[in-house]
PDB file of C-alpha atoms in Angstrom:
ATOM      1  CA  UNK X   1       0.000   0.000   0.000  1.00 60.00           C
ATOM      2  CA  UNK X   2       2.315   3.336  -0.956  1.00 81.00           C
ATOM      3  CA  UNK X   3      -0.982   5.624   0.063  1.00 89.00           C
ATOM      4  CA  UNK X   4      -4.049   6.149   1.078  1.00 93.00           C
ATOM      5  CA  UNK X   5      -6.834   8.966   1.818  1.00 93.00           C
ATOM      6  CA  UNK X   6      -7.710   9.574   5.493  1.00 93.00           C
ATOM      7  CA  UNK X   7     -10.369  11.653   6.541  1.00 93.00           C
ATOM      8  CA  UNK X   8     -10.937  12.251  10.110  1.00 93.00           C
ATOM      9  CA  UNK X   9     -12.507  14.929  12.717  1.00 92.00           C
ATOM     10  CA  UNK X  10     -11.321  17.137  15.013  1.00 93.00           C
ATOM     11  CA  UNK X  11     -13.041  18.479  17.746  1.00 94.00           C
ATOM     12  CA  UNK X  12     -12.263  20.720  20.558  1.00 94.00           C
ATOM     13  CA  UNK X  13     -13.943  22.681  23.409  1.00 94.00           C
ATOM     14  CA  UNK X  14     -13.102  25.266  25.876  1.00 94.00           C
ATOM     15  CA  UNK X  15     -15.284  26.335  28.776  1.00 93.00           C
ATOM     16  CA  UNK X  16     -14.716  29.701  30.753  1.00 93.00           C
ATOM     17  CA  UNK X  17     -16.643  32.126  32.649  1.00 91.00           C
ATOM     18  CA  UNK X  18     -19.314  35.005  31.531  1.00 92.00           C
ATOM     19  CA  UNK X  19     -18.304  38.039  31.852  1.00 93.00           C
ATOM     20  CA  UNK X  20     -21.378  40.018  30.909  1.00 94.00           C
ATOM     21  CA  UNK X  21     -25.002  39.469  31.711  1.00 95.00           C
ATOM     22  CA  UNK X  22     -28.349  40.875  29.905  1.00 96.00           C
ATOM     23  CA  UNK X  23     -31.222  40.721  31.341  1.00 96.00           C
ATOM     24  CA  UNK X  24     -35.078  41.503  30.421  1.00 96.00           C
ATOM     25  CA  UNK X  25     -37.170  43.317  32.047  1.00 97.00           C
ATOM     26  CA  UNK X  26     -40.660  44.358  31.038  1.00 97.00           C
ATOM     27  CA  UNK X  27     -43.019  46.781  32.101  1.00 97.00           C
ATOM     28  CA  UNK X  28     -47.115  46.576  32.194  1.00 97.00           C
ATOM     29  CA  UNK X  29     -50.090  47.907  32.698  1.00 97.00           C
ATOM     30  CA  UNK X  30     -53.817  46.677  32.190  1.00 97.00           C
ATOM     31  CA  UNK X  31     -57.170  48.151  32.348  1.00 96.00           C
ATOM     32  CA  UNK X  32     -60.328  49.367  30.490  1.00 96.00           C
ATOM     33  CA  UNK X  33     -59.603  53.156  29.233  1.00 96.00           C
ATOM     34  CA  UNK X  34     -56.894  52.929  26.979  1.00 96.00           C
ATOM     35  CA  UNK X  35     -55.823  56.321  27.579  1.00 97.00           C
ATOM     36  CA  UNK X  36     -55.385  55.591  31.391  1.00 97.00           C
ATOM     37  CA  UNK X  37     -53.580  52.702  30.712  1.00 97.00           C
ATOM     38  CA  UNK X  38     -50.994  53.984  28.309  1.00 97.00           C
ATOM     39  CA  UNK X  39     -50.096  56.800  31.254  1.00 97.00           C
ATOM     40  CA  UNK X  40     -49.683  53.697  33.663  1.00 97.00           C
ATOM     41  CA  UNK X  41     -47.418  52.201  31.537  1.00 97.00           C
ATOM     42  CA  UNK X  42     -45.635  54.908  31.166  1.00 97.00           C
ATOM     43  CA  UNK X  43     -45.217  56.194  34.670  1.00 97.00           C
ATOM     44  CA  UNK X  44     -44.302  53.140  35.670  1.00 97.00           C
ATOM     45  CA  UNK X  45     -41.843  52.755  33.552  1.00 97.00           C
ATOM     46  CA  UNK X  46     -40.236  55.798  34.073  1.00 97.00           C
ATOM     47  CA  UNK X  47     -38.154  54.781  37.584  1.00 97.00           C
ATOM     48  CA  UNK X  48     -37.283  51.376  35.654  1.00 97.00           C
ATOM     49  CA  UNK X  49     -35.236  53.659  32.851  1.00 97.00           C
ATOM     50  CA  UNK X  50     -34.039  56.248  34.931  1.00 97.00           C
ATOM     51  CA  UNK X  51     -32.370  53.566  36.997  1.00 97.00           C
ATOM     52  CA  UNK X  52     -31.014  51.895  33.961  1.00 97.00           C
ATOM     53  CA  UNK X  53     -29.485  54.877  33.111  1.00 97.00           C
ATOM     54  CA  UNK X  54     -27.951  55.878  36.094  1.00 97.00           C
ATOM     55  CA  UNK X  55     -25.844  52.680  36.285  1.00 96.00           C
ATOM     56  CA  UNK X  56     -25.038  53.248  32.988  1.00 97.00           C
ATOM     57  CA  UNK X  57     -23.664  56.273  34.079  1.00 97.00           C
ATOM     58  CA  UNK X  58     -22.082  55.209  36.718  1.00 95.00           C
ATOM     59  CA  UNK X  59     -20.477  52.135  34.459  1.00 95.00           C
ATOM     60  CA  UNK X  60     -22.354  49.357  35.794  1.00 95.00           C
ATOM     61  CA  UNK X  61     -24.831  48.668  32.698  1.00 97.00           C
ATOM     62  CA  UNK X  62     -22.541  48.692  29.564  1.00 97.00           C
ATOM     63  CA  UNK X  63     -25.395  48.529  27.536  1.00 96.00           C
ATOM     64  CA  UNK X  64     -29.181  49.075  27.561  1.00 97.00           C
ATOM     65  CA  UNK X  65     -32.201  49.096  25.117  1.00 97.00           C
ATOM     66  CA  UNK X  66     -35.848  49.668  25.608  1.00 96.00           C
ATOM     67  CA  UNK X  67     -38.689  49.215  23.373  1.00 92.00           C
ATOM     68  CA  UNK X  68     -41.546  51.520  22.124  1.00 92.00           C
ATOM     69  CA  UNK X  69     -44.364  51.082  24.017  1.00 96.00           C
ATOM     70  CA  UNK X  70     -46.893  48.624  22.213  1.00 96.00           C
ATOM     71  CA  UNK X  71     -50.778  48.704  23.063  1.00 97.00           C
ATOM     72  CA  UNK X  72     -53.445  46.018  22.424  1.00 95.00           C
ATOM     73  CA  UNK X  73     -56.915  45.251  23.539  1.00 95.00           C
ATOM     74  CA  UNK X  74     -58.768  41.903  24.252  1.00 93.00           C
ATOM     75  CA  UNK X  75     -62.604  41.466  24.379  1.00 90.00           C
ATOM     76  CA  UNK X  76     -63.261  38.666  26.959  1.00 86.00           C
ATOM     77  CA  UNK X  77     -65.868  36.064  27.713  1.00 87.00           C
ATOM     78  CA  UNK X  78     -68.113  36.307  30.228  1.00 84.00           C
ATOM     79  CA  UNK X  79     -69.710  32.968  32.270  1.00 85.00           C
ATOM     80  CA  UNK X  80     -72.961  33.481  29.482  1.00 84.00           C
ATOM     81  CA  UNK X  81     -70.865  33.018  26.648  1.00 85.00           C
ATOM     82  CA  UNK X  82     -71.338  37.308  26.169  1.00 89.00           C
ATOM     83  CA  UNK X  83     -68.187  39.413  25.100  1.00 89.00           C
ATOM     84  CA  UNK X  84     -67.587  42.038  27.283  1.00 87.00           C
ATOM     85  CA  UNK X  85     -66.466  45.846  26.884  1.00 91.00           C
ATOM     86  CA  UNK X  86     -62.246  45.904  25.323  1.00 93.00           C
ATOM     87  CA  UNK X  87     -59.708  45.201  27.968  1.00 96.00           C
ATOM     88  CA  UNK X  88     -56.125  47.363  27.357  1.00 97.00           C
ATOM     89  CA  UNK X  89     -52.880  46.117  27.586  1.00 97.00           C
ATOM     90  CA  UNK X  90     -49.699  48.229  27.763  1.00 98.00           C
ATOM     91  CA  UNK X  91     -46.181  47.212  28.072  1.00 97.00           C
ATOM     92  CA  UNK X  92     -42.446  48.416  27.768  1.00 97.00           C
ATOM     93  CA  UNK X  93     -39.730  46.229  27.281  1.00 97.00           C
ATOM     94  CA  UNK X  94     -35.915  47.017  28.648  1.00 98.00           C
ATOM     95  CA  UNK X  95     -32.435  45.102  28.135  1.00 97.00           C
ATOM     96  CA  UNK X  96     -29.636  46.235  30.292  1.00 97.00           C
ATOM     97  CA  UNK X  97     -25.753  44.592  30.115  1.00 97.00           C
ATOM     98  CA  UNK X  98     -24.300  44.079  33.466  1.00 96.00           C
ATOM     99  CA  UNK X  99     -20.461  43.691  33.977  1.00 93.00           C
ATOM    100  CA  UNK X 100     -20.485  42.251  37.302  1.00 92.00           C
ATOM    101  CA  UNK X 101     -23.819  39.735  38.261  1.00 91.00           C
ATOM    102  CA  UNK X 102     -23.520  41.266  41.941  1.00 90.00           C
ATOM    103  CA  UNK X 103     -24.665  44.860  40.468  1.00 93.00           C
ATOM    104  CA  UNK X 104     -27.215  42.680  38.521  1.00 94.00           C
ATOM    105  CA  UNK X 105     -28.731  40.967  41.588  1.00 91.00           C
ATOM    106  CA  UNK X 106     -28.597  44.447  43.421  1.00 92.00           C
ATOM    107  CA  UNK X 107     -30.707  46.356  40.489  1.00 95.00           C
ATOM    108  CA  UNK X 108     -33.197  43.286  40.098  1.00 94.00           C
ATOM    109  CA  UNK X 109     -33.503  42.996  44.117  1.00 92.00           C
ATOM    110  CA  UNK X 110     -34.335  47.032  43.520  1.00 93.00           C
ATOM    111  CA  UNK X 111     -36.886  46.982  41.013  1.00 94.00           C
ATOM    112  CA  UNK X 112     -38.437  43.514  41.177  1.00 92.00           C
ATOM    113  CA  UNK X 113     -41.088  44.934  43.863  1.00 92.00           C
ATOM    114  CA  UNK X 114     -42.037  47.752  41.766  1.00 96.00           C
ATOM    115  CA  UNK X 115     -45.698  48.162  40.159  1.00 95.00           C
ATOM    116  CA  UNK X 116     -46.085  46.203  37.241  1.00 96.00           C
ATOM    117  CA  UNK X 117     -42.271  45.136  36.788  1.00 96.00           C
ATOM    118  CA  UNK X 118     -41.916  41.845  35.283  1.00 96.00           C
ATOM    119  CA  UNK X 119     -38.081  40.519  35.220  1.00 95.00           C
ATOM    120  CA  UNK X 120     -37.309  38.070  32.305  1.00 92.00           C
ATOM    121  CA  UNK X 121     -34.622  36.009  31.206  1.00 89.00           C
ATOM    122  CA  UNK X 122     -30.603  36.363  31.850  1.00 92.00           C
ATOM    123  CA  UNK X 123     -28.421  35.996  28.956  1.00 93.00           C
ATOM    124  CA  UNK X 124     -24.918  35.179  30.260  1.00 93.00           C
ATOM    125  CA  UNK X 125     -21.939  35.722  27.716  1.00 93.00           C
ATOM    126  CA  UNK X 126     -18.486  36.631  26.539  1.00 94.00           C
ATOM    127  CA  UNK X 127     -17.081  40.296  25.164  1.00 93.00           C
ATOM    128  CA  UNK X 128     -16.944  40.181  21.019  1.00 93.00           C
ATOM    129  CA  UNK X 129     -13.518  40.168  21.596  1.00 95.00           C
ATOM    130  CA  UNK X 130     -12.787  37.822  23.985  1.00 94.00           C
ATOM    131  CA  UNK X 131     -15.341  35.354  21.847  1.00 93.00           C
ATOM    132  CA  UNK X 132     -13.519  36.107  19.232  1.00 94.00           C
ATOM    133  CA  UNK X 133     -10.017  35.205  20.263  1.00 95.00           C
ATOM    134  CA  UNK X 134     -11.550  31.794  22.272  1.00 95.00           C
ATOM    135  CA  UNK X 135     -12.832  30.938  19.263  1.00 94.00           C
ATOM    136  CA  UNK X 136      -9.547  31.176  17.312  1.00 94.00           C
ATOM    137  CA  UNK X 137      -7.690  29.464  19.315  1.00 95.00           C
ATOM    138  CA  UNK X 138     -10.376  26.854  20.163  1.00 95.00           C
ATOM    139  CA  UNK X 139     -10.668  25.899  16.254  1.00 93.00           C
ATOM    140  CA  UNK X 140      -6.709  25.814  15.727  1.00 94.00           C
ATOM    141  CA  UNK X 141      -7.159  23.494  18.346  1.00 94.00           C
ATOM    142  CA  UNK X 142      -9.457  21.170  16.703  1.00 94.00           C
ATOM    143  CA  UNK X 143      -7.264  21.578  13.882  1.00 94.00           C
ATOM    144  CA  UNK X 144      -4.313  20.137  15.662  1.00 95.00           C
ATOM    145  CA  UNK X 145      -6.604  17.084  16.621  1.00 95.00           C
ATOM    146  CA  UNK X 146      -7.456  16.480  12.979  1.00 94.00           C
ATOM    147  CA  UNK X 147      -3.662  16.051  12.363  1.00 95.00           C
ATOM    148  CA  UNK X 148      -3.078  14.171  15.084  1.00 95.00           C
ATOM    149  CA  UNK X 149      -5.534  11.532  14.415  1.00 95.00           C
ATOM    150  CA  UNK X 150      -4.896  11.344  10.452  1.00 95.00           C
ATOM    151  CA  UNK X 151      -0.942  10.746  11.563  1.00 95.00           C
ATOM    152  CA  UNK X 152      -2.463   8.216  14.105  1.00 95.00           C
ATOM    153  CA  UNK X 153      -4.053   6.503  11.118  1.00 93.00           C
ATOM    154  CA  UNK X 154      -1.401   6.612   8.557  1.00 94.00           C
ATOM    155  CA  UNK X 155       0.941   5.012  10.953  1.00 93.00           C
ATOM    156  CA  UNK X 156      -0.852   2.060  11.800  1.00 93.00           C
ATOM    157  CA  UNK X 157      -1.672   1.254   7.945  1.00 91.00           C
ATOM    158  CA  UNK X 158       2.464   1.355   8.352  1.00 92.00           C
ATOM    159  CA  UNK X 159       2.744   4.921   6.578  1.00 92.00           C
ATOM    160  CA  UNK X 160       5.162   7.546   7.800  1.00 89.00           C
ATOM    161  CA  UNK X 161       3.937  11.256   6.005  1.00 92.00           C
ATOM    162  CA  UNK X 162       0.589  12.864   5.654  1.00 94.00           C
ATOM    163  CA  UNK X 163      -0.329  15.919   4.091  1.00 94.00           C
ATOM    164  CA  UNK X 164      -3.117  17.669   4.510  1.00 94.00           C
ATOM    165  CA  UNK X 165      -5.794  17.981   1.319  1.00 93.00           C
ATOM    166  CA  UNK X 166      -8.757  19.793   2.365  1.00 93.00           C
ATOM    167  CA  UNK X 167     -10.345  20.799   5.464  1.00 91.00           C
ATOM    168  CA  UNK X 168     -14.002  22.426   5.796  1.00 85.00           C
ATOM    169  CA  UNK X 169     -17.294  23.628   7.990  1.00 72.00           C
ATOM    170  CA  UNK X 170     -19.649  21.317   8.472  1.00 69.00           C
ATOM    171  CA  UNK X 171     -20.740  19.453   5.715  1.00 72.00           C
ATOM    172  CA  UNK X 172     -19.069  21.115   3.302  1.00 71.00           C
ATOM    173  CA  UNK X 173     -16.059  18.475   2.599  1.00 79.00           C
ATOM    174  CA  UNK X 174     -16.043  17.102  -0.846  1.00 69.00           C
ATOM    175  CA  UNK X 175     -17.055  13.595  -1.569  1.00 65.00           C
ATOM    176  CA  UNK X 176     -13.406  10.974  -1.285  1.00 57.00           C
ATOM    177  CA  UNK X 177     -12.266   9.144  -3.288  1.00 53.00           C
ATOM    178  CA  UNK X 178     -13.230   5.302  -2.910  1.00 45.00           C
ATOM    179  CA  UNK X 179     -10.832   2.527  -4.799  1.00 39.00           C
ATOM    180  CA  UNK X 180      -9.581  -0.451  -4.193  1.00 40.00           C
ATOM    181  CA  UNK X 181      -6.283  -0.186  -2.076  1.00 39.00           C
ATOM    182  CA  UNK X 182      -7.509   3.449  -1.131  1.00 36.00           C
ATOM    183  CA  UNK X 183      -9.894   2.876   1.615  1.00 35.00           C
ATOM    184  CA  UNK X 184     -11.850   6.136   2.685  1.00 35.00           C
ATOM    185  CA  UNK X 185     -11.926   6.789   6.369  1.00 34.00           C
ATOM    186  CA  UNK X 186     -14.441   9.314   7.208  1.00 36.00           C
ATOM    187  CA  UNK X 187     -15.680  11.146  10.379  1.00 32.00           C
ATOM    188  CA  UNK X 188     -18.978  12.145  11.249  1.00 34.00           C
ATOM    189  CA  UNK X 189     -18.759  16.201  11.109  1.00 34.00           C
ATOM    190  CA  UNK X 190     -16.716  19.397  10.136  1.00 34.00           C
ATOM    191  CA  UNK X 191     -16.204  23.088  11.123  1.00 39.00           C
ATOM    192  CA  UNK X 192     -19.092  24.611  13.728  1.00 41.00           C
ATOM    193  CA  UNK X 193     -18.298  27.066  16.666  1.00 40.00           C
ATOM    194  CA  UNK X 194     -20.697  26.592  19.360  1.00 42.00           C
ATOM    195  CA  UNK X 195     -22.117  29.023  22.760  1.00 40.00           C
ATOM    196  CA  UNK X 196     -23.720  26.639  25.188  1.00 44.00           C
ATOM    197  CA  UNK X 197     -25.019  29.390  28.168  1.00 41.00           C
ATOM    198  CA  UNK X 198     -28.924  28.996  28.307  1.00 40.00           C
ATOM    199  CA  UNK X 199     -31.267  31.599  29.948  1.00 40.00           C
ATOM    200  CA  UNK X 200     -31.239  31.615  33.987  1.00 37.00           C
ATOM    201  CA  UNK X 201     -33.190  33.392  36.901  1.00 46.00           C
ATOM    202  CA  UNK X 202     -29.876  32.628  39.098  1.00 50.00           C
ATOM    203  CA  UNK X 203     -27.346  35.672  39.235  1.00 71.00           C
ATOM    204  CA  UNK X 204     -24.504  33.424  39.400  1.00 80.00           C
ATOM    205  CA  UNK X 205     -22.127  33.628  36.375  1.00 83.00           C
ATOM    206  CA  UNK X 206     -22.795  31.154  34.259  1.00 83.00           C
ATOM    207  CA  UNK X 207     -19.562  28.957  32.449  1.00 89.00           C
ATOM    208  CA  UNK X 208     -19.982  29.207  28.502  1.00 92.00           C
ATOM    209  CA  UNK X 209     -18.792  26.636  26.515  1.00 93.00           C
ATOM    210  CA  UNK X 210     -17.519  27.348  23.431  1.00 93.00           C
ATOM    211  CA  UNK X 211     -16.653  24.361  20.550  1.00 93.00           C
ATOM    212  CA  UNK X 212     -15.120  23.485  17.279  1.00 93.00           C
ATOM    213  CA  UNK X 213     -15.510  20.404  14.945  1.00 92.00           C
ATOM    214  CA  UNK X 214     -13.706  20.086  11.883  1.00 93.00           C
ATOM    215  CA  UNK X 215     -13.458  17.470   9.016  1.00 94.00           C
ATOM    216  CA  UNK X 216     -10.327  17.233   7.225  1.00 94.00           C
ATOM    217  CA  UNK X 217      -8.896  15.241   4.429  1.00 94.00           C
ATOM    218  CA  UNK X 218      -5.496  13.940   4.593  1.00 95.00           C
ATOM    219  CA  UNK X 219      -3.228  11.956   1.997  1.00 95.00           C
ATOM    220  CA  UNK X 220      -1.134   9.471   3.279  1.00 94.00           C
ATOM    221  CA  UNK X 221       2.236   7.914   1.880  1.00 92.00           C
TER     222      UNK X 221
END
């Protein structure tokens, strides 16, 4: 046998800790005069922003967003089957990006007693930057994997070199060859990043995981 295509995976992970954490928080407000119910919404939601923005001031929220307020009205059943006169809804919706979850479990344990203050999910997660370098290095890693495993291969079909053919994302890898005295040996995936940090009410940083697979083709002499 003077050589042979390998193709193998690699795969690699890295898990480290969040350093921000966004959290939802709605305001709203229900009742049957529209007009009354719009000004609830809005006074209400008044103390949520101007607390957002004073930790945003002070450094503690890197980032915030709030929606425009959106109105609707429902017509409910009554016991006799009868609809009954338009019930108004109001609401206004708020992200803010904490640096540190102790600020963030300070501002909810502030607000979450307020009038018509509903606190929502907690997105925990990495800088751009600092995703962006993890996920450099964790892919170069995966890489490394891929070579070591192809050199595993070629050396117990008694070959000494590889080099490397092609290497790709997921799914992407181009049919091998298959021939007599060539056999094909082929791994399951190819190149994904993946962020494993669901939504949590607990103001504890959460770890995020972040992954590579890749599928690469190797020729071996």
């Amino acid at each position: 046998m003077s050589e042979v295509t390998v193709t193998v995976r690699g795969e690699h992970e890295a898990r480290v800790a969040s350093e921000r954490a966004t959290i939802r928080v709605g305001v709203r407000a229900e009742g049957p005069d529209r007009a009354a119910v719009v000004d609830t919404a809005m006074r209400l939601a008044e103390p949520v922003r101007r607390s957002i923005t004073e930790r945003a001031d002070a450094g503690t929220v890197v980032d915030w967003t709030s929606k425009r307020l959106a109105v609707r009205a429902e017509r409910p059943w009554n016991s006799e089957g009868k609809r009954l006169a338009p019930v108004y809804y109001a609401s206004i919706d708020f992200t803010a990006t904490f640096s540190e979850a102790s600020e963030l479990s300070l501002w909810v344990s502030d607000i979450s007693p307020w009038d018509g203050v509903e606190v929502g999910w907690v997105d925990w997660h990495l800088t751009p930057e600092t995703r962006a370098d993890l996920e450099r290095d964790v892919a170069a890693r995966a890489v490394g994997v891929a070579v070591t495993r192809a050199q595993a291969y070629a050396s117990a079909l008694g070959l000494d070199e590889v080099t490397p053919l092609e290497i790709a994302d997921v799914g992407l890898i181009s049919p091998g060859p298959s021939a007599p005295g060539a056999p094909l040996m082929k791994a399951r995936d190819a190149v994904a990043f993946a962020a494993e940090s669901g939504p949590a009410m607990e103001y504890e940083p959460e770890e995020i995981t972040v992954s590579a697979t890749v599928e690469a083709r190797f020729l071996a002499r």
